[in-house]
Amino acid sequence: MDGKIVIREYEPADKEAVMELLRLNTPRYFAPEEAADLDAYLERERELYYVLLHEERIVGCGGINFADGGTVGKISWDMVHPQYRGKSLGTRLLRHRIEKLEAMRSVRRITVRTSQLAFGFYEKRGFELKGIEKDYWAEGFDLYRMEYVRRE
């Protein structure tokens, strides 16, 4: 990938660009009704969230949330602009967050809740399937619970 790539923490001014990424990935990876969920997440549930920029344009984003007293790091709301798929940017953003989580002494497990549409992406990057719930996110969007297996 040519050009400058930067991963930085999300700022409230990034919200419209992140919402646009969701729109561009709907309905291929997200159900239309998930827009309200992302809006609520960005406003009230975001703990650590990152944007990935190519040539100063936001083309990817993804977060980390915590559970079980900070012992579980949850990968959340990953998206890459459709024109930038297949260029390892999603992998770069995921690796950035895994490295952050692995550096936190309190974090014992890293999980992701995704769908059958993105399951393969995580599986290829060290996550194991732990369970499936049909039509969890919306009709036709199943929940795939996965956990990262550290490679020694």
CSV table of C-alpha atoms in Angstrom, one decimal:
chain,number,residue,atom,x,y,z
A,1,MET,CA,0.0,0.0,0.0
A,2,ASP,CA,1.5,3.3,-1.1
A,3,GLY,CA,1.1,6.4,0.9
A,4,LYS,CA,1.3,7.3,4.6
A,5,ILE,CA,-0.7,5.0,7.0
A,6,VAL,CA,-1.4,6.3,10.5
A,7,ILE,CA,-3.4,4.7,13.3
A,8,ARG,CA,-4.5,7.2,16.0
A,9,GLU,CA,-7.1,7.4,18.7
A,10,TYR,CA,-10.6,8.4,17.7
A,11,GLU,CA,-11.7,11.9,18.3
A,12,PRO,CA,-15.4,13.1,18.3
A,13,ALA,CA,-14.7,15.0,15.1
A,14,ASP,CA,-14.2,11.6,13.4
A,15,LYS,CA,-17.7,10.5,14.0
A,16,GLU,CA,-19.2,11.3,10.6
A,17,ALA,CA,-16.3,9.6,8.8
A,18,VAL,CA,-16.8,6.5,11.0
A,19,MET,CA,-20.6,6.5,10.4
A,20,GLU,CA,-19.9,6.8,6.6
A,21,LEU,CA,-17.6,3.7,6.8
A,22,LEU,CA,-20.6,1.8,8.3
A,23,ARG,CA,-22.9,3.0,5.5
A,24,LEU,CA,-20.4,1.9,2.9
A,25,ASN,CA,-20.2,-1.6,4.6
A,26,THR,CA,-24.0,-2.0,4.8
A,27,PRO,CA,-25.6,-4.4,3.9
A,28,ARG,CA,-22.5,-6.5,3.0
A,29,TYR,CA,-21.2,-6.7,6.6
A,30,PHE,CA,-23.7,-4.8,8.7
A,31,ALA,CA,-27.4,-4.7,9.0
A,32,PRO,CA,-29.0,-1.3,8.4
A,33,GLU,CA,-30.4,-1.2,12.0
A,34,GLU,CA,-26.8,-1.4,13.4
A,35,ALA,CA,-26.3,2.3,12.5
A,36,ALA,CA,-28.1,3.3,15.7
A,37,ASP,CA,-26.0,0.9,17.7
A,38,LEU,CA,-22.8,2.3,16.4
A,39,ASP,CA,-24.0,5.9,17.1
A,40,ALA,CA,-24.7,4.9,20.7
A,41,TYR,CA,-21.4,3.1,21.0
A,42,LEU,CA,-19.4,6.1,19.8
A,43,GLU,CA,-21.4,8.5,22.1
A,44,ARG,CA,-21.6,6.4,25.3
A,45,GLU,CA,-19.9,3.0,25.1
A,46,ARG,CA,-16.5,3.7,23.5
A,47,GLU,CA,-13.5,2.9,25.7
A,48,LEU,CA,-10.6,2.7,23.3
A,49,TYR,CA,-11.3,3.4,19.6
A,50,TYR,CA,-8.9,3.9,16.8
A,51,VAL,CA,-9.1,5.3,13.2
A,52,LEU,CA,-6.7,4.2,10.4
A,53,LEU,CA,-5.8,7.0,8.0
A,54,HIS,CA,-4.3,6.7,4.5
A,55,GLU,CA,-3.0,10.0,3.2
A,56,GLU,CA,-4.9,11.7,6.1
A,57,ARG,CA,-8.3,10.2,5.1
A,58,ILE,CA,-10.1,7.8,7.5
A,59,VAL,CA,-10.4,4.5,5.7
A,60,GLY,CA,-10.7,2.1,8.7
A,61,CYS,CA,-11.6,2.0,12.3
A,62,GLY,CA,-12.0,-0.4,15.2
A,63,GLY,CA,-12.2,-0.4,19.0
A,64,ILE,CA,-11.4,-2.2,22.2
A,65,ASN,CA,-13.8,-2.6,25.2
A,66,PHE,CA,-13.2,-4.3,28.4
A,67,ALA,CA,-15.2,-6.9,30.5
A,68,ASP,CA,-14.9,-9.0,33.6
A,69,GLY,CA,-13.0,-6.3,35.6
A,70,GLY,CA,-10.6,-5.5,32.8
A,71,THR,CA,-9.4,-9.1,32.3
A,72,VAL,CA,-11.2,-9.5,28.9
A,73,GLY,CA,-10.3,-7.2,26.0
A,74,LYS,CA,-13.1,-7.2,23.4
A,75,ILE,CA,-12.3,-6.2,19.8
A,76,SER,CA,-15.2,-4.1,18.5
A,77,TRP,CA,-16.7,-2.3,15.5
A,78,ASP,CA,-14.1,-3.1,12.9
A,79,MET,CA,-14.6,-1.5,9.5
A,80,VAL,CA,-12.5,-0.8,6.4
A,81,HIS,CA,-13.5,1.3,3.4
A,82,PRO,CA,-14.6,-1.0,0.6
A,83,GLN,CA,-12.0,0.5,-1.8
A,84,TYR,CA,-9.2,-0.3,0.7
A,85,ARG,CA,-10.1,-4.0,1.4
A,86,GLY,CA,-7.5,-6.6,0.5
A,87,LYS,CA,-4.6,-4.2,1.3
A,88,SER,CA,-3.9,-5.6,4.8
A,89,LEU,CA,-5.2,-2.5,6.5
A,90,GLY,CA,-7.8,-4.4,8.6
A,91,THR,CA,-5.0,-6.8,9.7
A,92,ARG,CA,-2.8,-3.8,10.6
A,93,LEU,CA,-5.5,-2.3,12.7
A,94,LEU,CA,-6.4,-5.6,14.4
A,95,ARG,CA,-2.7,-6.3,15.2
A,96,HIS,CA,-2.4,-2.7,16.6
A,97,ARG,CA,-5.2,-3.5,19.1
A,98,ILE,CA,-4.0,-7.0,19.9
A,99,GLU,CA,-0.5,-5.6,20.7
A,100,LYS,CA,-2.1,-2.9,23.0
A,101,LEU,CA,-4.1,-5.6,24.8
A,102,GLU,CA,-1.2,-8.0,25.2
A,103,ALA,CA,0.8,-5.1,26.8
A,104,MET,CA,-1.9,-4.7,29.5
A,105,ARG,CA,-1.0,-7.0,32.4
A,106,SER,CA,-4.7,-7.3,33.5
A,107,VAL,CA,-5.9,-8.6,30.2
A,108,ARG,CA,-6.1,-12.5,30.2
A,109,ARG,CA,-8.3,-13.0,27.1
A,110,ILE,CA,-9.0,-11.2,23.9
A,111,THR,CA,-12.4,-11.8,22.3
A,112,VAL,CA,-14.4,-10.6,19.3
A,113,ARG,CA,-18.1,-10.9,18.5
A,114,THR,CA,-18.6,-10.9,14.8
A,115,SER,CA,-20.9,-12.4,12.1
A,116,GLN,CA,-20.5,-15.2,9.6
A,117,LEU,CA,-19.6,-12.5,7.1
A,118,ALA,CA,-16.3,-11.5,8.8
A,119,PHE,CA,-15.6,-14.7,10.7
A,120,GLY,CA,-13.0,-15.9,8.3
A,121,PHE,CA,-11.0,-12.7,8.7
A,122,TYR,CA,-10.6,-13.3,12.4
A,123,GLU,CA,-10.0,-17.0,12.1
A,124,LYS,CA,-7.1,-16.4,9.7
A,125,ARG,CA,-5.6,-14.0,12.3
A,126,GLY,CA,-5.6,-16.4,15.3
A,127,PHE,CA,-9.2,-16.3,16.7
A,128,GLU,CA,-11.0,-19.6,17.4
A,129,LEU,CA,-14.8,-20.0,17.1
A,130,LYS,CA,-16.4,-20.5,20.5
A,131,GLY,CA,-20.1,-20.3,19.6
A,132,ILE,CA,-22.8,-19.2,17.1
A,133,GLU,CA,-26.2,-17.5,17.7
A,134,LYS,CA,-28.5,-17.4,14.6
A,135,ASP,CA,-29.9,-14.0,13.6
A,136,TYR,CA,-28.4,-12.3,16.7
A,137,TRP,CA,-27.4,-8.9,15.1
A,138,ALA,CA,-30.4,-8.9,12.7
A,139,GLU,CA,-32.1,-11.4,10.4
A,140,GLY,CA,-29.4,-13.1,8.4
A,141,PHE,CA,-26.6,-11.7,10.6
A,142,ASP,CA,-25.5,-14.5,13.0
A,143,LEU,CA,-23.3,-13.9,16.1
A,144,TYR,CA,-19.9,-15.7,16.0
A,145,ARG,CA,-18.2,-15.6,19.4
A,146,MET,CA,-14.4,-15.9,19.0
A,147,GLU,CA,-11.4,-15.9,21.2
A,148,TYR,CA,-7.8,-15.0,20.3
A,149,VAL,CA,-5.2,-17.8,20.8
A,150,ARG,CA,-1.8,-16.3,21.5
A,151,ARG,CA,1.0,-17.7,19.4
A,152,GLU,CA,4.1,-18.2,21.5
